[in-house]
Amino acid sequence: MEAAAKYRPNIEIAEDAEALASRAADLFLSTAREALRSRGAFYVALSGGQTPRLAFEKLAASPAAQSLLWQHIHVFWVDERYVPVDSPQSNYRLASEAFLKEVPIPPDNVHKIPTEYEDICTAARSYETILRNAFALEEGGIPEFDLIVLGMGADGHTASLLPNCFAPFDTDDLACVVYVMDGRLNRITLTHPVLRAARHLAVLVSGAEKAETLRKVLTGEPDEVRYPIHILWPVLDKVVWLVDRDAAAAIP
Ligand code: 6PG
């Protein structure tokens, strides 16, 4: 049976990248309001990349975002290249500049992935401790984010779970190092148990260059090694796919 029929991905198609970003910003706002109303706090993990940038800018410009109870909102990152915080490649810098500096979030509620250690493994363990403390986790506990915002690369990666890279698929760790073998930057990423444990996940996919991969991802048998985004298949009922028309062009 084809994955699309078996798992029924919940796909929303937006007219273009701009409309997709507006929809993603609305989803952030409605999920935040719901979490604040029912649990008194909102825990969100953000990705990097061009698609979220536009959504962050929409949020920054939204009066509704200004009126959220930011003292009860905690922001984390899904993944990070191992670069200083002022690097143009820093996901922390992207979200900070496009969005966080425009809203009244207390600095203590911003939980970046550390990149200042000499040893990247120490940084990954430190991020794990940050997660354990912020979520008051017991030994073996998994954080339950209210929302995780993901993207999908044209190769089918999500977070920093890249095809053909060493990233532990079988792990109890909350965060891990991804060693990229082709000269690109090594990364730290949330692991798939953390992604799967979230209450809601949004996958933002924009651009014609992703259309063919998106078709294969949505219609093929799940294969996490080739298309790491398939790690979401066991929890597809919690995932909303926000896709623009260009990226959706090949979906049957
Ligand atoms: C990153 C991300 C990565 C991203 C995809 C899609 O930091 O690059 O965490 O997983 O979401 O590569 O990126 P775009 O939306 O820019 O295509």
PDB file of C-alpha atoms and ligand atoms in Angstrom:
ATOM      1  CA  MET A   1       0.000   0.000   0.000  1.00  0.00           C
ATOM      2  CA  GLU A   2       1.270   3.489  -0.747  1.00  0.00           C
ATOM      3  CA  ALA A   3       2.209   5.700   2.188  1.00  0.00           C
ATOM      4  CA  ALA A   4      -0.134   8.468   1.106  1.00  0.00           C
ATOM      5  CA  ALA A   5      -3.173   6.199   1.238  1.00  0.00           C
ATOM      6  CA  LYS A   6      -2.103   4.429   4.400  1.00  0.00           C
ATOM      7  CA  TYR A   7      -1.118   7.433   6.498  1.00  0.00           C
ATOM      8  CA  ARG A   8      -3.157  10.315   5.032  1.00  0.00           C
ATOM      9  CA  PRO A   9      -0.824  13.276   5.451  1.00  0.00           C
ATOM     10  CA  ASN A  10      -2.692  16.451   6.350  1.00  0.00           C
ATOM     11  CA  ILE A  11      -1.585  18.808   3.575  1.00  0.00           C
ATOM     12  CA  GLU A  12      -2.561  22.460   3.256  1.00  0.00           C
ATOM     13  CA  ILE A  13      -1.607  24.103  -0.011  1.00  0.00           C
ATOM     14  CA  ALA A  14      -0.870  27.816  -0.008  1.00  0.00           C
ATOM     15  CA  GLU A  15      -0.842  29.960  -3.142  1.00  0.00           C
ATOM     16  CA  ASP A  16       2.812  30.984  -2.788  1.00  0.00           C
ATOM     17  CA  ALA A  17       5.671  31.332  -0.302  1.00  0.00           C
ATOM     18  CA  GLU A  18       4.175  34.504   1.119  1.00  0.00           C
ATOM     19  CA  ALA A  19       0.786  32.869   1.796  1.00  0.00           C
ATOM     20  CA  LEU A  20       2.548  29.828   3.263  1.00  0.00           C
ATOM     21  CA  ALA A  21       4.450  32.066   5.663  1.00  0.00           C
ATOM     22  CA  SER A  22       1.232  33.805   6.750  1.00  0.00           C
ATOM     23  CA  ARG A  23      -0.414  30.453   7.373  1.00  0.00           C
ATOM     24  CA  ALA A  24       2.616  29.256   9.372  1.00  0.00           C
ATOM     25  CA  ALA A  25       2.523  32.428  11.487  1.00  0.00           C
ATOM     26  CA  ASP A  26      -1.221  31.918  12.128  1.00  0.00           C
ATOM     27  CA  LEU A  27      -0.581  28.316  13.117  1.00  0.00           C
ATOM     28  CA  PHE A  28       2.107  29.457  15.560  1.00  0.00           C
ATOM     29  CA  LEU A  29      -0.307  31.971  17.085  1.00  0.00           C
ATOM     30  CA  SER A  30      -3.266  29.593  17.384  1.00  0.00           C
ATOM     31  CA  THR A  31      -1.126  26.769  18.814  1.00  0.00           C
ATOM     32  CA  ALA A  32       0.461  29.185  21.280  1.00  0.00           C
ATOM     33  CA  ARG A  33      -2.923  30.525  22.421  1.00  0.00           C
ATOM     34  CA  GLU A  34      -4.298  27.030  22.847  1.00  0.00           C
ATOM     35  CA  ALA A  35      -1.257  25.849  24.862  1.00  0.00           C
ATOM     36  CA  LEU A  36      -1.290  28.975  27.042  1.00  0.00           C
ATOM     37  CA  ARG A  37      -5.024  28.556  27.685  1.00  0.00           C
ATOM     38  CA  SER A  38      -4.916  24.861  28.500  1.00  0.00           C
ATOM     39  CA  ARG A  39      -1.485  24.409  30.102  1.00  0.00           C
ATOM     40  CA  GLY A  40      -0.355  27.931  30.974  1.00  0.00           C
ATOM     41  CA  ALA A  41       2.805  27.728  28.850  1.00  0.00           C
ATOM     42  CA  PHE A  42       3.900  27.266  25.246  1.00  0.00           C
ATOM     43  CA  TYR A  43       7.048  25.331  24.332  1.00  0.00           C
ATOM     44  CA  VAL A  44       8.098  25.627  20.704  1.00  0.00           C
ATOM     45  CA  ALA A  45      11.131  24.453  18.720  1.00  0.00           C
ATOM     46  CA  LEU A  46      12.135  26.321  15.569  1.00  0.00           C
ATOM     47  CA  SER A  47      14.048  25.295  12.462  1.00  0.00           C
ATOM     48  CA  GLY A  48      16.295  27.354  10.264  1.00  0.00           C
ATOM     49  CA  GLY A  49      16.127  27.817   6.528  1.00  0.00           C
ATOM     50  CA  GLN A  50      14.552  30.316   4.172  1.00  0.00           C
ATOM     51  CA  THR A  51      10.957  29.145   4.535  1.00  0.00           C
ATOM     52  CA  PRO A  52      10.702  29.800   8.279  1.00  0.00           C
ATOM     53  CA  ARG A  53      12.434  33.180   7.884  1.00  0.00           C
ATOM     54  CA  LEU A  54       9.409  34.619   6.075  1.00  0.00           C
ATOM     55  CA  ALA A  55       7.074  33.158   8.682  1.00  0.00           C
ATOM     56  CA  PHE A  56       9.174  34.692  11.477  1.00  0.00           C
ATOM     57  CA  GLU A  57       8.950  38.069   9.759  1.00  0.00           C
ATOM     58  CA  LYS A  58       5.157  37.756   9.538  1.00  0.00           C
ATOM     59  CA  LEU A  59       5.047  36.964  13.239  1.00  0.00           C
ATOM     60  CA  ALA A  60       7.264  39.914  14.099  1.00  0.00           C
ATOM     61  CA  ALA A  61       4.892  42.220  12.214  1.00  0.00           C
ATOM     62  CA  SER A  62       1.732  40.782  13.755  1.00  0.00           C
ATOM     63  CA  PRO A  63      -0.054  42.743  16.534  1.00  0.00           C
ATOM     64  CA  ALA A  64      -1.477  39.395  17.726  1.00  0.00           C
ATOM     65  CA  ALA A  65       2.048  38.120  18.373  1.00  0.00           C
ATOM     66  CA  GLN A  66       2.851  41.187  20.476  1.00  0.00           C
ATOM     67  CA  SER A  67      -0.070  40.454  22.780  1.00  0.00           C
ATOM     68  CA  LEU A  68       0.932  36.835  23.560  1.00  0.00           C
ATOM     69  CA  LEU A  69       1.984  36.098  27.146  1.00  0.00           C
ATOM     70  CA  TRP A  70       5.682  35.892  26.310  1.00  0.00           C
ATOM     71  CA  GLN A  71       6.702  35.349  29.925  1.00  0.00           C
ATOM     72  CA  HIS A  72       5.143  31.867  29.556  1.00  0.00           C
ATOM     73  CA  ILE A  73       6.588  31.078  26.129  1.00  0.00           C
ATOM     74  CA  HIS A  74       9.818  29.093  25.772  1.00  0.00           C
ATOM     75  CA  VAL A  75      11.664  28.961  22.471  1.00  0.00           C
ATOM     76  CA  PHE A  76      14.142  26.231  21.509  1.00  0.00           C
ATOM     77  CA  TRP A  77      15.810  25.186  18.278  1.00  0.00           C
ATOM     78  CA  VAL A  78      15.343  21.977  16.312  1.00  0.00           C
ATOM     79  CA  ASP A  79      18.908  22.028  15.013  1.00  0.00           C
ATOM     80  CA  GLU A  80      21.968  24.162  14.568  1.00  0.00           C
ATOM     81  CA  ARG A  81      25.086  24.222  12.445  1.00  0.00           C
ATOM     82  CA  TYR A  82      28.146  24.337  14.693  1.00  0.00           C
ATOM     83  CA  VAL A  83      28.864  28.003  14.126  1.00  0.00           C
ATOM     84  CA  PRO A  84      29.115  31.057  16.405  1.00  0.00           C
ATOM     85  CA  VAL A  85      25.834  32.824  17.208  1.00  0.00           C
ATOM     86  CA  ASP A  86      26.704  35.759  14.956  1.00  0.00           C
ATOM     87  CA  SER A  87      27.316  33.562  11.899  1.00  0.00           C
ATOM     88  CA  PRO A  88      24.973  34.072   8.910  1.00  0.00           C
ATOM     89  CA  GLN A  89      24.497  30.271   9.088  1.00  0.00           C
ATOM     90  CA  SER A  90      23.225  30.342  12.682  1.00  0.00           C
ATOM     91  CA  ASN A  91      19.593  29.299  13.085  1.00  0.00           C
ATOM     92  CA  TYR A  92      19.577  31.115  16.421  1.00  0.00           C
ATOM     93  CA  ARG A  93      20.653  34.324  14.722  1.00  0.00           C
ATOM     94  CA  LEU A  94      18.016  33.898  12.015  1.00  0.00           C
ATOM     95  CA  ALA A  95      15.119  33.571  14.483  1.00  0.00           C
ATOM     96  CA  SER A  96      16.532  36.239  16.787  1.00  0.00           C
ATOM     97  CA  GLU A  97      16.856  38.827  14.068  1.00  0.00           C
ATOM     98  CA  ALA A  98      13.707  37.980  12.132  1.00  0.00           C
ATOM     99  CA  PHE A  99      11.435  37.628  15.123  1.00  0.00           C
ATOM    100  CA  LEU A 100      12.581  37.252  18.727  1.00  0.00           C
ATOM    101  CA  LYS A 101      14.122  40.686  19.061  1.00  0.00           C
ATOM    102  CA  GLU A 102      10.763  42.158  18.012  1.00  0.00           C
ATOM    103  CA  VAL A 103       8.713  40.503  20.791  1.00  0.00           C
ATOM    104  CA  PRO A 104       8.883  40.884  24.587  1.00  0.00           C
ATOM    105  CA  ILE A 105      10.239  37.412  25.352  1.00  0.00           C
ATOM    106  CA  PRO A 106      12.343  37.214  28.549  1.00  0.00           C
ATOM    107  CA  PRO A 107      15.957  36.264  27.650  1.00  0.00           C
ATOM    108  CA  ASP A 108      15.777  33.294  30.057  1.00  0.00           C
ATOM    109  CA  ASN A 109      13.000  31.795  27.905  1.00  0.00           C
ATOM    110  CA  VAL A 110      15.250  31.629  24.834  1.00  0.00           C
ATOM    111  CA  HIS A 111      17.052  28.276  24.877  1.00  0.00           C
ATOM    112  CA  LYS A 112      19.573  28.221  22.064  1.00  0.00           C
ATOM    113  CA  ILE A 113      21.661  25.228  21.079  1.00  0.00           C
ATOM    114  CA  PRO A 114      25.120  25.960  22.521  1.00  0.00           C
ATOM    115  CA  THR A 115      27.886  26.296  19.950  1.00  0.00           C
ATOM    116  CA  GLU A 116      30.617  27.829  22.066  1.00  0.00           C
ATOM    117  CA  TYR A 117      32.256  24.609  23.310  1.00  0.00           C
ATOM    118  CA  GLU A 118      35.438  23.350  21.741  1.00  0.00           C
ATOM    119  CA  ASP A 119      33.917  19.881  21.561  1.00  0.00           C
ATOM    120  CA  ILE A 120      30.619  19.548  19.685  1.00  0.00           C
ATOM    121  CA  CYS A 121      29.665  16.476  21.767  1.00  0.00           C
ATOM    122  CA  THR A 122      29.890  18.549  24.950  1.00  0.00           C
ATOM    123  CA  ALA A 123      27.580  21.079  23.317  1.00  0.00           C
ATOM    124  CA  ALA A 124      25.034  18.387  22.420  1.00  0.00           C
ATOM    125  CA  ARG A 125      25.076  17.073  26.012  1.00  0.00           C
ATOM    126  CA  SER A 126      24.706  20.628  27.271  1.00  0.00           C
ATOM    127  CA  TYR A 127      21.627  21.163  25.053  1.00  0.00           C
ATOM    128  CA  GLU A 128      20.213  17.942  26.438  1.00  0.00           C
ATOM    129  CA  THR A 129      20.669  19.315  29.978  1.00  0.00           C
ATOM    130  CA  ILE A 130      18.993  22.572  28.920  1.00  0.00           C
ATOM    131  CA  LEU A 131      16.027  20.526  27.671  1.00  0.00           C
ATOM    132  CA  ARG A 132      15.873  18.353  30.788  1.00  0.00           C
ATOM    133  CA  ASN A 133      15.890  21.384  33.072  1.00  0.00           C
ATOM    134  CA  ALA A 134      13.407  23.459  31.079  1.00  0.00           C
ATOM    135  CA  PHE A 135      10.916  20.564  30.885  1.00  0.00           C
ATOM    136  CA  ALA A 136      11.737  19.331  34.438  1.00  0.00           C
ATOM    137  CA  LEU A 137      12.264  15.843  32.998  1.00  0.00           C
ATOM    138  CA  GLU A 138      12.875  12.766  35.069  1.00  0.00           C
ATOM    139  CA  GLU A 139      15.530  10.249  34.013  1.00  0.00           C
ATOM    140  CA  GLY A 140      14.465   8.779  30.666  1.00  0.00           C
ATOM    141  CA  GLY A 141      11.777  11.432  30.093  1.00  0.00           C
ATOM    142  CA  ILE A 142      11.150  12.975  26.676  1.00  0.00           C
ATOM    143  CA  PRO A 143      10.162  16.632  26.277  1.00  0.00           C
ATOM    144  CA  GLU A 144       6.717  17.191  24.831  1.00  0.00           C
ATOM    145  CA  PHE A 145       6.883  20.333  22.723  1.00  0.00           C
ATOM    146  CA  ASP A 146       3.583  22.057  21.993  1.00  0.00           C
ATOM    147  CA  LEU A 147       4.821  22.794  18.488  1.00  0.00           C
ATOM    148  CA  ILE A 148       7.855  21.843  16.437  1.00  0.00           C
ATOM    149  CA  VAL A 149       8.383  23.766  13.225  1.00  0.00           C
ATOM    150  CA  LEU A 150      10.263  21.742  10.621  1.00  0.00           C
ATOM    151  CA  GLY A 151      11.340  22.175   7.027  1.00  0.00           C
ATOM    152  CA  MET A 152      12.162  19.596   4.382  1.00  0.00           C
ATOM    153  CA  GLY A 153      15.230  19.772   2.176  1.00  0.00           C
ATOM    154  CA  ALA A 154      15.146  18.805  -1.501  1.00  0.00           C
ATOM    155  CA  ASP A 155      16.945  15.601  -0.453  1.00  0.00           C
ATOM    156  CA  GLY A 156      14.177  14.682   1.993  1.00  0.00           C
ATOM    157  CA  HIS A 157      15.991  15.696   5.172  1.00  0.00           C
ATOM    158  CA  THR A 158      14.306  17.293   8.119  1.00  0.00           C
ATOM    159  CA  ALA A 159      15.893  18.899  11.172  1.00  0.00           C
ATOM    160  CA  SER A 160      19.560  17.881  10.756  1.00  0.00           C
ATOM    161  CA  LEU A 161      18.636  14.279  10.071  1.00  0.00           C
ATOM    162  CA  LEU A 162      20.353  14.114   6.709  1.00  0.00           C
ATOM    163  CA  PRO A 163      20.423  11.246   4.236  1.00  0.00           C
ATOM    164  CA  ASN A 164      23.806   9.551   3.970  1.00  0.00           C
ATOM    165  CA  CYS A 165      25.110  11.117   7.166  1.00  0.00           C
ATOM    166  CA  PHE A 166      25.821   9.531  10.471  1.00  0.00           C
ATOM    167  CA  ALA A 167      22.924  10.381  12.778  1.00  0.00           C
ATOM    168  CA  PRO A 168      21.695   7.853  15.291  1.00  0.00           C
ATOM    169  CA  PHE A 169      18.293   6.550  14.230  1.00  0.00           C
ATOM    170  CA  ASP A 170      18.125   4.228  17.223  1.00  0.00           C
ATOM    171  CA  THR A 171      18.689   6.427  20.258  1.00  0.00           C
ATOM    172  CA  ASP A 172      17.282   7.554  23.584  1.00  0.00           C
ATOM    173  CA  ASP A 173      19.273  10.782  23.465  1.00  0.00           C
ATOM    174  CA  LEU A 174      17.298  14.015  23.151  1.00  0.00           C
ATOM    175  CA  ALA A 175      19.928  15.774  21.063  1.00  0.00           C
ATOM    176  CA  CYS A 176      22.756  14.378  18.992  1.00  0.00           C
ATOM    177  CA  VAL A 177      25.666  15.391  16.828  1.00  0.00           C
ATOM    178  CA  VAL A 178      25.380  14.881  13.092  1.00  0.00           C
ATOM    179  CA  TYR A 179      28.754  14.477  11.418  1.00  0.00           C
ATOM    180  CA  VAL A 180      28.491  15.613   7.848  1.00  0.00           C
ATOM    181  CA  MET A 181      30.994  13.744   5.730  1.00  0.00           C
ATOM    182  CA  ASP A 182      31.185  16.005   2.696  1.00  0.00           C
ATOM    183  CA  GLY A 183      32.900  19.055   4.132  1.00  0.00           C
ATOM    184  CA  ARG A 184      29.760  20.895   5.176  1.00  0.00           C
ATOM    185  CA  LEU A 185      29.342  21.944   8.805  1.00  0.00           C
ATOM    186  CA  ASN A 186      28.669  19.413  11.532  1.00  0.00           C
ATOM    187  CA  ARG A 187      25.397  19.968  13.320  1.00  0.00           C
ATOM    188  CA  ILE A 188      23.450  19.332  16.501  1.00  0.00           C
ATOM    189  CA  THR A 189      19.852  18.208  16.160  1.00  0.00           C
ATOM    190  CA  LEU A 190      16.896  17.073  18.204  1.00  0.00           C
ATOM    191  CA  THR A 191      16.535  13.326  17.779  1.00  0.00           C
ATOM    192  CA  HIS A 192      13.544  11.596  16.281  1.00  0.00           C
ATOM    193  CA  PRO A 193      12.000  10.498  19.639  1.00  0.00           C
ATOM    194  CA  VAL A 194      11.780  14.187  20.575  1.00  0.00           C
ATOM    195  CA  LEU A 195      10.268  15.142  17.215  1.00  0.00           C
ATOM    196  CA  ARG A 196       7.737  12.334  17.480  1.00  0.00           C
ATOM    197  CA  ALA A 197       6.752  13.263  21.046  1.00  0.00           C
ATOM    198  CA  ALA A 198       5.590  16.787  20.121  1.00  0.00           C
ATOM    199  CA  ARG A 199       1.896  17.612  20.409  1.00  0.00           C
ATOM    200  CA  HIS A 200       1.893  19.316  17.013  1.00  0.00           C
ATOM    201  CA  LEU A 201       4.381  19.483  14.162  1.00  0.00           C
ATOM    202  CA  ALA A 202       4.330  21.762  11.139  1.00  0.00           C
ATOM    203  CA  VAL A 203       6.433  20.976   8.074  1.00  0.00           C
ATOM    204  CA  LEU A 204       6.954  24.003   5.833  1.00  0.00           C
ATOM    205  CA  VAL A 205       7.786  23.150   2.221  1.00  0.00           C
ATOM    206  CA  SER A 206       8.271  25.815  -0.403  1.00  0.00           C
ATOM    207  CA  GLY A 207       9.674  25.888  -3.925  1.00  0.00           C
ATOM    208  CA  ALA A 208       9.578  23.931  -7.188  1.00  0.00           C
ATOM    209  CA  GLU A 209      12.931  22.250  -6.469  1.00  0.00           C
ATOM    210  CA  LYS A 210      11.230  20.226  -3.725  1.00  0.00           C
ATOM    211  CA  ALA A 211       8.205  19.106  -5.779  1.00  0.00           C
ATOM    212  CA  GLU A 212       9.564  15.774  -7.001  1.00  0.00           C
ATOM    213  CA  THR A 213      11.014  14.816  -3.618  1.00  0.00           C
ATOM    214  CA  LEU A 214       7.777  15.763  -1.897  1.00  0.00           C
ATOM    215  CA  ARG A 215       5.845  13.504  -4.279  1.00  0.00           C
ATOM    216  CA  LYS A 216       8.189  10.601  -3.563  1.00  0.00           C
ATOM    217  CA  VAL A 217       8.101  11.267   0.183  1.00  0.00           C
ATOM    218  CA  LEU A 218       4.302  11.399   0.287  1.00  0.00           C
ATOM    219  CA  THR A 219       3.611   8.452  -1.992  1.00  0.00           C
ATOM    220  CA  GLY A 220       6.467   6.011  -1.377  1.00  0.00           C
ATOM    221  CA  GLU A 221       6.987   3.429   1.325  1.00  0.00           C
ATOM    222  CA  PRO A 222       8.578   5.003   4.437  1.00  0.00           C
ATOM    223  CA  ASP A 223      12.373   4.827   4.220  1.00  0.00           C
ATOM    224  CA  GLU A 224      14.046   6.898   6.966  1.00  0.00           C
ATOM    225  CA  VAL A 225      17.552   6.403   5.660  1.00  0.00           C
ATOM    226  CA  ARG A 226      16.825   7.703   2.179  1.00  0.00           C
ATOM    227  CA  TYR A 227      14.239  10.300   3.229  1.00  0.00           C
ATOM    228  CA  PRO A 228      14.804  11.088   6.929  1.00  0.00           C
ATOM    229  CA  ILE A 229      11.539  13.047   7.026  1.00  0.00           C
ATOM    230  CA  HIS A 230       9.873   9.623   7.067  1.00  0.00           C
ATOM    231  CA  ILE A 231      10.715   9.450  10.770  1.00  0.00           C
ATOM    232  CA  LEU A 232       7.454  11.383  11.153  1.00  0.00           C
ATOM    233  CA  TRP A 233       5.350   8.599   9.629  1.00  0.00           C
ATOM    234  CA  PRO A 234       4.392   6.927  12.936  1.00  0.00           C
ATOM    235  CA  VAL A 235       2.962  10.262  14.148  1.00  0.00           C
ATOM    236  CA  LEU A 236       1.576  11.686  10.893  1.00  0.00           C
ATOM    237  CA  ASP A 237      -1.729  12.420  12.596  1.00  0.00           C
ATOM    238  CA  LYS A 238       0.041  15.213  14.550  1.00  0.00           C
ATOM    239  CA  VAL A 239       1.712  16.730  11.481  1.00  0.00           C
ATOM    240  CA  VAL A 240       0.389  19.484   9.265  1.00  0.00           C
ATOM    241  CA  TRP A 241       2.191  19.999   5.949  1.00  0.00           C
ATOM    242  CA  LEU A 242       2.155  23.624   4.835  1.00  0.00           C
ATOM    243  CA  VAL A 243       3.143  23.486   1.193  1.00  0.00           C
ATOM    244  CA  ASP A 244       3.145  26.156  -1.475  1.00  0.00           C
ATOM    245  CA  ARG A 245       1.785  25.513  -4.982  1.00  0.00           C
ATOM    246  CA  ASP A 246       5.238  25.153  -6.524  1.00  0.00           C
ATOM    247  CA  ALA A 247       6.284  22.478  -4.041  1.00  0.00           C
ATOM    248  CA  ALA A 248       2.888  20.752  -4.319  1.00  0.00           C
ATOM    249  CA  ALA A 249       2.976  20.631  -8.141  1.00  0.00           C
ATOM    250  CA  ALA A 250       3.791  16.902  -8.394  1.00  0.00           C
ATOM    251  CA  ILE A 251       1.526  15.603  -5.618  1.00  0.00           C
ATOM    252  CA  PRO A 252      -0.942  13.237  -7.327  1.00  0.00           C
TER     253      PRO A 252
HETATM  254  C1  6PG B   1      18.264  24.106   8.602  1.00  0.00           C
HETATM  255  C2  6PG B   1      17.091  23.230   8.907  1.00  0.00           C
HETATM  256  C3  6PG B   1      16.730  22.287   7.805  1.00  0.00           C
HETATM  257  C4  6PG B   1      15.718  23.040   6.941  1.00  0.00           C
HETATM  258  C5  6PG B   1      15.583  22.414   5.589  1.00  0.00           C
HETATM  259  C6  6PG B   1      14.667  23.209   4.691  1.00  0.00           C
HETATM  260  O1  6PG B   1      18.754  24.676   9.517  1.00  0.00           O
HETATM  261  O2  6PG B   1      18.647  24.241   7.443  1.00  0.00           O
HETATM  262  O3  6PG B   1      16.917  22.849  10.103  1.00  0.00           O
HETATM  263  O4  6PG B   1      16.214  21.074   8.197  1.00  0.00           O
HETATM  264  O5  6PG B   1      14.493  23.107   7.598  1.00  0.00           O
HETATM  265  O6  6PG B   1      16.854  22.337   4.998  1.00  0.00           O
HETATM  266  O7  6PG B   1      15.188  24.487   4.562  1.00  0.00           O
HETATM  267  P1  6PG B   1      14.514  25.560   3.620  1.00  0.00           P
HETATM  268  O8  6PG B   1      13.168  25.821   4.177  1.00  0.00           O
HETATM  269  O9  6PG B   1      15.415  26.738   3.649  1.00  0.00           O
HETATM  270  O10 6PG B   1      14.473  24.950   2.267  1.00  0.00           O
END
